[in-house]
Amino acid sequence: MRRLMLVLAATGLVAAPAAEAQKRAYPYFASIRATKARMRKGPGRNYPASWLYVRPDLPVRVLDSYKEWRKVEDPGGTTGWMQGNLLSDDRTAIVLGSEAPLHATPDPGAKLLYRAAPGVVGRLSKCARGWCLFDVHGRVGYVEANRLWGVEPQEAVP
């Protein structure tokens, strides 16, 4: 059966199992998919839960994996293990520090469209030259990447 699933996955007819799909270099950013996600002290349900996250789309940094488990770091620096099916490859970020202005174009002098308060989570669609297109429930604008947690270091460089 496993062989059949791998053949179907190779042809694009079925999604590849998580273990085969996660051939990425660590660390990388992901987001919490579930409405409730437990962070555990180790890679298994027999380990105690250290946190319960009730904020879907919260960005996390994936540091390592063990079978279907991912070692993650949250925006506050807390690390632990989550089941891989609780995470998504959708890119999100959270505003750090003070309010972050959302501009019409990637330029600090561009028209100001919105302001995002610290702790606001939004979706990232593209980042380049130190700016990211940031979408907070349909309010879209460019934010300086250094104002966000969830952005790769090379994306934050102008």
GROMACS .gro file of C-alpha atoms in nm:
model
  158
    1MET     CA    1   0.000   0.000   0.000
    2ARG     CA    2   0.281   0.242   0.092
    3ARG     CA    3   0.448   0.174  -0.243
    4LEU     CA    4   0.121   0.251  -0.426
    5MET     CA    5   0.083   0.580  -0.234
    6LEU     CA    6   0.440   0.681  -0.324
    7VAL     CA    7   0.380   0.601  -0.691
    8LEU     CA    8   0.056   0.802  -0.690
    9ALA     CA    9   0.230   1.088  -0.509
   10ALA     CA   10   0.508   1.089  -0.768
   11THR     CA   11   0.249   1.122  -1.043
   12GLY     CA   12   0.074   1.406  -0.861
   13LEU     CA   13  -0.248   1.209  -0.810
   14VAL     CA   14  -0.215   1.202  -0.430
   15ALA     CA   15  -0.029   1.427  -0.185
   16ALA     CA   16   0.296   1.280  -0.058
   17PRO     CA   17   0.306   1.173   0.310
   18ALA     CA   18   0.434   1.440   0.547
   19ALA     CA   19   0.763   1.259   0.607
   20GLU     CA   20   0.848   1.259   0.237
   21ALA     CA   21   0.711   1.611   0.185
   22GLN     CA   22   0.933   1.764   0.453
   23LYS     CA   23   1.267   1.760   0.273
   24ARG     CA   24   1.343   2.122   0.358
   25ALA     CA   25   1.646   2.287   0.510
   26TYR     CA   26   1.603   2.395   0.871
   27PRO     CA   27   1.511   2.641   1.000
   28TYR     CA   28   1.213   2.761   0.796
   29PHE     CA   29   0.891   2.944   0.876
   30ALA     CA   30   0.544   2.790   0.883
   31SER     CA   31   0.219   2.877   1.057
   32ILE     CA   32  -0.022   2.705   1.292
   33ARG     CA   33  -0.309   2.555   1.091
   34ALA     CA   34  -0.527   2.429   1.376
   35THR     CA   35  -0.761   2.630   1.598
   36LYS     CA   36  -0.607   2.444   1.894
   37ALA     CA   37  -0.248   2.320   1.884
   38ARG     CA   38  -0.048   2.177   2.172
   39MET     CA   39   0.325   2.231   2.203
   40ARG     CA   40   0.485   1.938   2.383
   41LYS     CA   41   0.815   1.888   2.563
   42GLY     CA   42   0.912   1.606   2.326
   43PRO     CA   43   0.812   1.447   1.993
   44GLY     CA   44   0.519   1.232   2.103
   45ARG     CA   45   0.179   1.242   2.271
   46ASN     CA   46   0.331   1.075   2.577
   47TYR     CA   47   0.527   1.398   2.647
   48PRO     CA   48   0.351   1.664   2.854
   49ALA     CA   49   0.200   1.966   2.680
   50SER     CA   50   0.374   2.291   2.768
   51TRP     CA   51   0.148   2.531   2.574
   52LEU     CA   52  -0.193   2.533   2.409
   53TYR     CA   53  -0.211   2.770   2.110
   54VAL     CA   54  -0.557   2.893   2.011
   55ARG     CA   55  -0.444   3.133   1.742
   56PRO     CA   56  -0.451   2.989   1.390
   57ASP     CA   57  -0.204   3.146   1.145
   58LEU     CA   58   0.047   3.230   1.420
   59PRO     CA   59   0.392   3.204   1.259
   60VAL     CA   60   0.640   2.951   1.396
   61ARG     CA   61   0.999   2.869   1.302
   62VAL     CA   62   1.049   2.498   1.232
   63LEU     CA   63   1.386   2.394   1.373
   64ASP     CA   64   1.389   2.017   1.329
   65SER     CA   65   1.170   1.712   1.276
   66TYR     CA   66   1.131   1.361   1.410
   67LYS     CA   67   0.888   1.140   1.219
   68GLU     CA   68   0.559   1.335   1.202
   69TRP     CA   69   0.668   1.581   1.475
   70ARG     CA   70   0.823   1.925   1.423
   71LYS     CA   71   1.038   2.111   1.672
   72VAL     CA   72   0.917   2.471   1.657
   73GLU     CA   73   0.991   2.810   1.806
   74ASP     CA   74   0.710   3.062   1.861
   75PRO     CA   75   0.746   3.442   1.826
   76GLY     CA   76   0.825   3.469   2.198
   77GLY     CA   77   1.118   3.228   2.171
   78THR     CA   78   0.948   2.927   2.335
   79THR     CA   79   1.048   2.597   2.175
   80GLY     CA   80   0.881   2.259   2.178
   81TRP     CA   81   0.731   1.991   1.956
   82MET     CA   82   0.407   1.994   1.751
   83GLN     CA   83   0.253   1.736   1.525
   84GLY     CA   84   0.326   1.825   1.163
   85ASN     CA   85  -0.043   1.811   1.064
   86LEU     CA   86  -0.110   2.109   1.296
   87LEU     CA   87   0.119   2.325   1.082
   88SER     CA   88   0.080   2.482   0.740
   89ASP     CA   89   0.330   2.604   0.482
   90ASP     CA   90   0.123   2.923   0.450
   91ARG     CA   91   0.351   3.216   0.525
   92THR     CA   92   0.235   3.448   0.799
   93ALA     CA   93   0.408   3.705   1.018
   94ILE     CA   94   0.337   3.896   1.337
   95VAL     CA   95   0.400   4.268   1.395
   96LEU     CA   96   0.677   4.336   1.648
   97GLY     CA   97   0.744   4.643   1.861
   98SER     CA   98   0.523   4.941   1.782
   99GLU     CA   99   0.263   5.002   1.512
  100ALA     CA  100   0.372   4.903   1.163
  101PRO     CA  101   0.261   5.126   0.874
  102LEU     CA  102   0.126   4.951   0.563
  103HIS     CA  103   0.220   5.148   0.250
  104ALA     CA  104   0.083   5.143  -0.106
  105THR     CA  105   0.429   5.060  -0.246
  106PRO     CA  106   0.753   4.933  -0.088
  107ASP     CA  107   0.880   5.281  -0.003
  108PRO     CA  108   0.874   5.461   0.334
  109GLY     CA  109   0.751   5.776   0.157
  110ALA     CA  110   0.463   5.597  -0.018
  111LYS     CA  111   0.100   5.659   0.067
  112LEU     CA  112   0.005   5.523   0.410
  113LEU     CA  113  -0.286   5.279   0.377
  114TYR     CA  114  -0.320   5.125   0.723
  115ARG     CA  115  -0.143   5.077   1.054
  116ALA     CA  116  -0.106   4.734   1.214
  117ALA     CA  117  -0.079   4.716   1.592
  118PRO     CA  118   0.186   4.506   1.768
  119GLY     CA  119   0.077   4.142   1.780
  120VAL     CA  120  -0.132   4.159   1.462
  121VAL     CA  121  -0.089   3.851   1.243
  122GLY     CA  122  -0.117   3.870   0.866
  123ARG     CA  123  -0.036   3.667   0.557
  124LEU     CA  124   0.280   3.726   0.354
  125SER     CA  125   0.258   3.694  -0.021
  126LYS     CA  126   0.600   3.823  -0.123
  127CYS     CA  127   0.906   3.974   0.037
  128ALA     CA  128   1.194   4.148  -0.140
  129ARG     CA  129   1.455   4.414  -0.070
  130GLY     CA  130   1.349   4.458   0.293
  131TRP     CA  131   0.973   4.488   0.231
  132CYS     CA  132   0.685   4.239   0.254
  133LEU     CA  133   0.335   4.252   0.112
  134PHE     CA  134   0.126   4.198   0.426
  135ASP     CA  135  -0.246   4.107   0.423
  136VAL     CA  136  -0.449   4.149   0.743
  137HIS     CA  137  -0.802   4.027   0.664
  138GLY     CA  138  -0.809   4.200   0.325
  139ARG     CA  139  -0.625   4.514   0.431
  140VAL     CA  140  -0.310   4.486   0.222
  141GLY     CA  141   0.003   4.697   0.212
  142TYR     CA  142   0.381   4.687   0.216
  143VAL     CA  143   0.553   4.665   0.555
  144GLU     CA  144   0.924   4.690   0.629
  145ALA     CA  145   1.036   4.332   0.689
  146ASN     CA  146   1.233   4.421   1.002
  147ARG     CA  147   0.898   4.507   1.170
  148LEU     CA  148   0.776   4.147   1.133
  149TRP     CA  149   0.860   3.812   1.293
  150GLY     CA  150   0.816   3.531   1.041
  151VAL     CA  151   1.039   3.669   0.768
  152GLU     CA  152   1.355   3.493   0.654
  153PRO     CA  153   1.672   3.699   0.725
  154GLN     CA  154   1.763   3.726   0.355
  155GLU     CA  155   1.415   3.868   0.282
  156ALA     CA  156   1.462   4.146   0.538
  157VAL     CA  157   1.781   4.278   0.379
  158PRO     CA  158   1.718   4.590   0.169
   0.00000   0.00000   0.00000
